[in-house]
Short mmCIF file of C-alpha atoms in Angstrom, two decimals:
data_model
loop_
_atom_site.label_atom_id
_atom_site.label_comp_id
_atom_site.label_asym_id
_atom_site.label_seq_id
_atom_site.Cartn_x
_atom_site.Cartn_y
_atom_site.Cartn_z
CA GLU A 1 70.96 88.74 97.94
CA ALA A 2 71.40 91.51 95.40
CA GLY A 3 74.37 93.77 96.00
CA VAL A 4 74.76 97.52 96.07
CA ALA A 5 73.93 98.92 92.64
CA GLN A 6 75.59 102.03 91.24
CA SER A 7 75.27 103.89 87.97
CA PRO A 8 76.79 104.95 85.74
CA ARG A 9 79.96 102.82 85.83
CA TYR A 10 82.00 105.41 83.99
CA LYS A 11 81.61 109.13 83.34
CA ILE A 12 83.82 111.63 81.55
CA ILE A 13 83.00 115.32 81.87
CA GLU A 14 84.72 118.63 81.34
CA LYS A 15 85.67 120.78 84.29
CA ARG A 16 82.93 123.11 85.47
CA GLN A 17 80.24 120.71 84.26
CA SER A 18 77.90 118.96 86.65
CA VAL A 19 77.45 115.23 87.22
CA ALA A 20 75.24 112.97 89.30
CA PHE A 21 75.75 109.45 90.57
CA TRP A 22 73.07 107.06 91.73
CA CYS A 23 73.17 104.31 94.35
CA ASN A 24 70.66 101.66 95.36
CA PRO A 25 71.73 99.93 98.58
CA ILE A 26 71.02 96.38 99.64
CA SER A 27 67.36 96.01 100.53
CA GLY A 28 66.71 96.75 104.19
CA HIS A 29 70.05 98.42 104.85
CA ALA A 30 69.53 101.54 106.93
CA THR A 31 73.01 103.00 106.58
CA LEU A 32 74.37 104.31 103.29
CA TYR A 33 77.85 105.69 102.67
CA TRP A 34 79.44 107.61 99.81
CA TYR A 35 83.22 107.30 99.54
CA GLN A 36 85.68 108.99 97.18
CA GLN A 37 88.66 106.84 96.16
CA ILE A 38 91.42 108.71 94.36
CA LEU A 39 93.84 106.47 92.46
CA GLY A 40 96.34 104.89 94.82
CA GLN A 41 94.56 106.01 97.98
CA GLY A 42 92.11 104.54 100.44
CA PRO A 43 88.39 105.32 100.35
CA LYS A 44 87.58 108.68 101.93
CA LEU A 45 84.14 109.05 103.49
CA LEU A 46 82.17 111.92 101.96
CA ILE A 47 78.80 111.45 103.60
CA GLN A 48 76.97 108.87 105.70
CA PHE A 49 73.19 108.49 105.96
CA GLN A 50 71.12 106.67 108.53
CA ASN A 51 67.76 106.16 106.78
CA ASN A 52 67.17 109.63 105.30
CA GLY A 53 69.16 111.58 107.88
CA VAL A 54 72.79 112.69 107.59
CA VAL A 55 75.09 111.17 110.23
CA ASP A 56 78.37 112.66 109.04
CA ASP A 57 79.29 114.95 106.16
CA SER A 58 82.38 116.55 107.65
CA GLN A 59 84.54 115.65 104.62
CA LEU A 60 82.01 116.65 101.96
CA PRO A 61 83.07 119.76 99.98
CA LYS A 62 79.70 121.39 100.41
CA ASP A 63 80.41 124.25 98.03
CA ARG A 64 80.28 121.80 95.13
CA PHE A 65 79.10 118.40 96.38
CA SER A 66 75.60 117.52 97.52
CA ALA A 67 73.88 114.26 98.35
CA GLU A 68 70.41 113.18 99.25
CA ARG A 69 68.54 110.08 100.32
CA LEU A 70 65.02 111.40 100.37
CA LYS A 71 63.04 108.22 101.02
CA GLY A 72 65.72 106.45 103.01
CA VAL A 73 66.45 103.99 100.21
CA ASP A 74 68.41 105.03 97.12
CA SER A 75 70.70 108.02 97.03
CA THR A 76 72.23 110.49 94.60
CA LEU A 77 75.54 112.31 94.84
CA LYS A 78 76.01 115.44 92.75
CA ILE A 79 79.04 117.52 91.86
CA GLN A 80 78.52 121.01 90.51
CA PRO A 81 80.80 122.39 89.18
CA ALA A 82 83.39 119.65 88.79
CA LYS A 83 87.12 120.25 89.16
CA LEU A 84 90.02 118.25 87.78
CA GLU A 85 90.84 116.98 91.28
CA ASP A 86 87.40 115.37 91.51
CA SER A 87 88.61 112.62 89.18
CA ALA A 88 88.21 109.48 91.26
CA VAL A 89 86.09 106.40 91.81
CA TYR A 90 82.96 107.15 93.81
CA LEU A 91 81.97 104.17 95.90
CA CYS A 92 78.62 103.68 97.52
CA ALA A 93 78.30 101.24 100.41
CA SER A 94 75.53 100.13 102.72
CA SER A 95 75.21 98.27 106.01
CA PRO A 96 72.22 96.92 107.92
CA TYR A 97 72.62 99.40 110.76
CA MET A 98 75.18 101.81 112.09
CA GLY A 99 76.64 100.24 115.22
CA ALA A 100 80.35 99.53 115.17
CA GLY A 101 80.95 96.04 113.93
CA THR A 102 78.63 95.98 110.95
CA GLU A 103 80.09 95.08 107.57
CA ALA A 104 79.88 97.74 104.88
CA PHE A 105 79.02 96.24 101.48
CA PHE A 106 80.42 98.19 98.54
CA GLY A 107 79.08 98.76 95.06
CA GLN A 108 81.23 98.55 91.93
CA GLY A 109 81.76 102.30 91.94
CA THR A 110 81.51 105.07 89.36
CA ARG A 111 84.79 106.09 87.77
CA LEU A 112 84.71 109.84 87.11
CA THR A 113 87.22 111.51 84.85
CA VAL A 114 87.21 115.30 84.72
CA VAL A 115 89.09 116.75 81.74
CA GLY B 1 92.15 113.51 115.09
CA GLU B 2 90.73 110.87 112.78
CA ASN B 3 93.62 109.04 111.24
CA VAL B 4 94.51 105.50 110.20
CA GLU B 5 98.05 104.90 109.00
CA GLN B 6 98.91 101.80 107.01
CA HIS B 7 102.29 100.28 106.13
CA PRO B 8 103.83 99.24 103.86
CA SER B 9 102.33 100.82 100.77
CA THR B 10 103.63 97.98 98.59
CA LEU B 11 104.70 94.46 99.52
CA SER B 12 106.12 91.72 97.33
CA VAL B 13 106.46 88.17 98.65
CA GLN B 14 107.29 84.82 97.14
CA GLU B 15 104.44 82.36 96.80
CA GLY B 16 104.16 80.35 99.99
CA ASP B 17 105.72 83.02 102.19
CA SER B 18 103.84 85.10 104.75
CA ALA B 19 102.74 88.72 104.40
CA VAL B 20 102.12 91.18 107.21
CA ILE B 21 100.40 94.56 106.90
CA LYS B 22 100.26 96.97 109.83
CA CYS B 23 97.89 99.80 110.75
CA THR B 24 97.77 102.31 113.55
CA TYR B 25 94.81 104.42 114.59
CA SER B 26 94.39 107.56 116.64
CA ASP B 27 90.93 107.36 118.25
CA SER B 28 91.12 105.44 121.53
CA ALA B 29 87.34 104.86 121.32
CA SER B 30 87.66 102.83 118.11
CA ASN B 31 86.27 99.36 118.72
CA TYR B 32 85.93 97.67 115.34
CA PHE B 33 88.63 97.03 112.76
CA PRO B 34 87.75 95.49 109.38
CA TRP B 35 90.11 94.55 106.58
CA TYR B 36 89.06 94.84 102.95
CA LYS B 37 90.59 93.32 99.82
CA GLN B 38 90.25 95.15 96.52
CA GLU B 39 91.23 93.45 93.30
CA LEU B 40 91.98 95.58 90.28
CA GLY B 41 88.85 97.28 89.00
CA LYS B 42 86.62 95.61 91.58
CA ARG B 43 84.81 96.64 94.72
CA PRO B 44 86.41 96.36 98.17
CA GLN B 45 85.30 93.20 99.95
CA LEU B 46 85.54 92.37 103.63
CA ILE B 47 87.96 89.52 104.34
CA ILE B 48 88.23 89.60 108.12
CA ASP B 49 87.39 91.88 111.03
CA ILE B 50 88.12 92.12 114.73
CA ARG B 51 86.38 93.76 117.64
CA SER B 52 88.17 95.44 120.50
CA ASN B 53 87.28 92.78 123.05
CA VAL B 54 89.58 90.20 121.43
CA GLY B 55 93.27 90.27 120.63
CA GLU B 56 93.41 87.88 117.69
CA LYS B 57 91.13 86.28 115.14
CA LYS B 58 91.93 83.65 112.51
CA ASP B 59 90.16 82.46 109.40
CA GLN B 60 92.11 79.76 107.54
CA ARG B 61 95.24 81.49 106.13
CA ILE B 62 94.26 84.94 107.34
CA ALA B 63 94.62 86.35 110.85
CA VAL B 64 94.31 89.74 112.45
CA THR B 65 95.88 90.86 115.71
CA LEU B 66 94.94 93.89 117.78
CA ASN B 67 96.93 95.78 120.42
CA LYS B 68 94.56 98.33 121.93
CA THR B 69 97.18 99.78 124.25
CA ALA B 70 99.49 100.62 121.38
CA LYS B 71 96.55 101.36 119.05
CA HIS B 72 97.73 99.15 116.25
CA PHE B 73 96.43 96.10 114.43
CA SER B 74 97.90 93.84 111.78
CA LEU B 75 96.81 91.51 109.00
CA HIS B 76 98.73 88.27 108.58
CA ILE B 77 98.43 86.11 105.47
CA THR B 78 100.24 82.77 105.56
CA GLU B 79 101.11 80.46 102.66
CA THR B 80 100.43 83.23 100.17
CA GLN B 81 99.05 82.36 96.76
CA PRO B 82 98.98 84.36 93.49
CA GLU B 83 95.26 85.04 93.98
CA ASP B 84 96.12 86.92 97.17
CA SER B 85 97.60 89.66 94.97
CA ALA B 86 95.42 92.75 95.49
CA VAL B 87 95.23 96.00 97.43
CA TYR B 88 94.38 95.57 101.11
CA PHE B 89 92.79 98.31 103.22
CA CYS B 90 92.47 98.45 106.96
CA ALA B 91 89.79 100.55 108.62
CA ALA B 92 88.82 101.66 112.10
CA SER B 93 85.47 102.69 113.50
CA ILE B 94 85.30 106.26 114.69
CA ARG B 95 82.51 107.32 117.01
CA VAL B 96 80.47 110.15 115.52
CA THR B 97 77.96 110.49 118.34
CA SER B 98 76.74 108.10 121.01
CA GLY B 99 75.69 104.98 119.15
CA THR B 100 76.78 106.13 115.70
CA TYR B 101 80.03 105.25 113.97
CA LYS B 102 81.83 105.83 110.72
CA TYR B 103 84.76 103.97 109.18
CA ILE B 104 88.08 105.62 108.36
CA PHE B 105 90.24 103.70 105.90
CA GLY B 106 94.00 103.39 105.65
CA THR B 107 95.85 104.29 102.48
CA GLY B 108 96.14 100.71 101.26
CA THR B 109 98.87 98.12 100.68
CA ARG B 110 99.46 96.67 97.24
CA LEU B 111 100.43 93.03 97.76
CA LYS B 112 102.13 91.13 94.95
CA VAL B 113 102.62 87.41 95.33
CA LEU B 114 105.36 86.24 93.00
CA ALA B 115 105.01 82.74 91.57
#
């Protein structure tokens, strides 16, 4: 089966600019996750969707980050305005459903560099 | 609080030796514990997982043990090979609401297998 698709793979922007990332999960997967992975750290959950509803966004910096999954399929994550500390790899993952014990399949990630 | 601690942060072993990585979690309701392997520049991939109703699970050279009372779980890799070199992340399921879960990741262990 096709994996989780993300674009772009790399992005370099100046601070205070805006940026958007796109994710297409595995077909039929109801749950979609956005993680931020800063170099040398573990993935940190930013937001989790079940279909088109938000399950958890407690770690999302809502003053600058936003995400949507309008039709319950693909999703976009936006940062506006970006800060230097937003430099990280943004990983999208999906799983068939949301019960504990379901594998999360990760995309290749988008490496963001803010200069 | 939601916390998963992982140790050590780096681990070097000789080829053929065993490697052990340990994680502790804080939420007593956690009931699913996956381990992911991330090679340089690649996506995290699930290598083994364990549910709270079992104490140990093995898959060839990889095993995971779980101690629910102490709230810790460990990854064991035997007969290590150079291709085992990667960053390993543990994770624990955290209940968001009844029937919904999210995964909190540890900080990662960089394993180097020396030939």
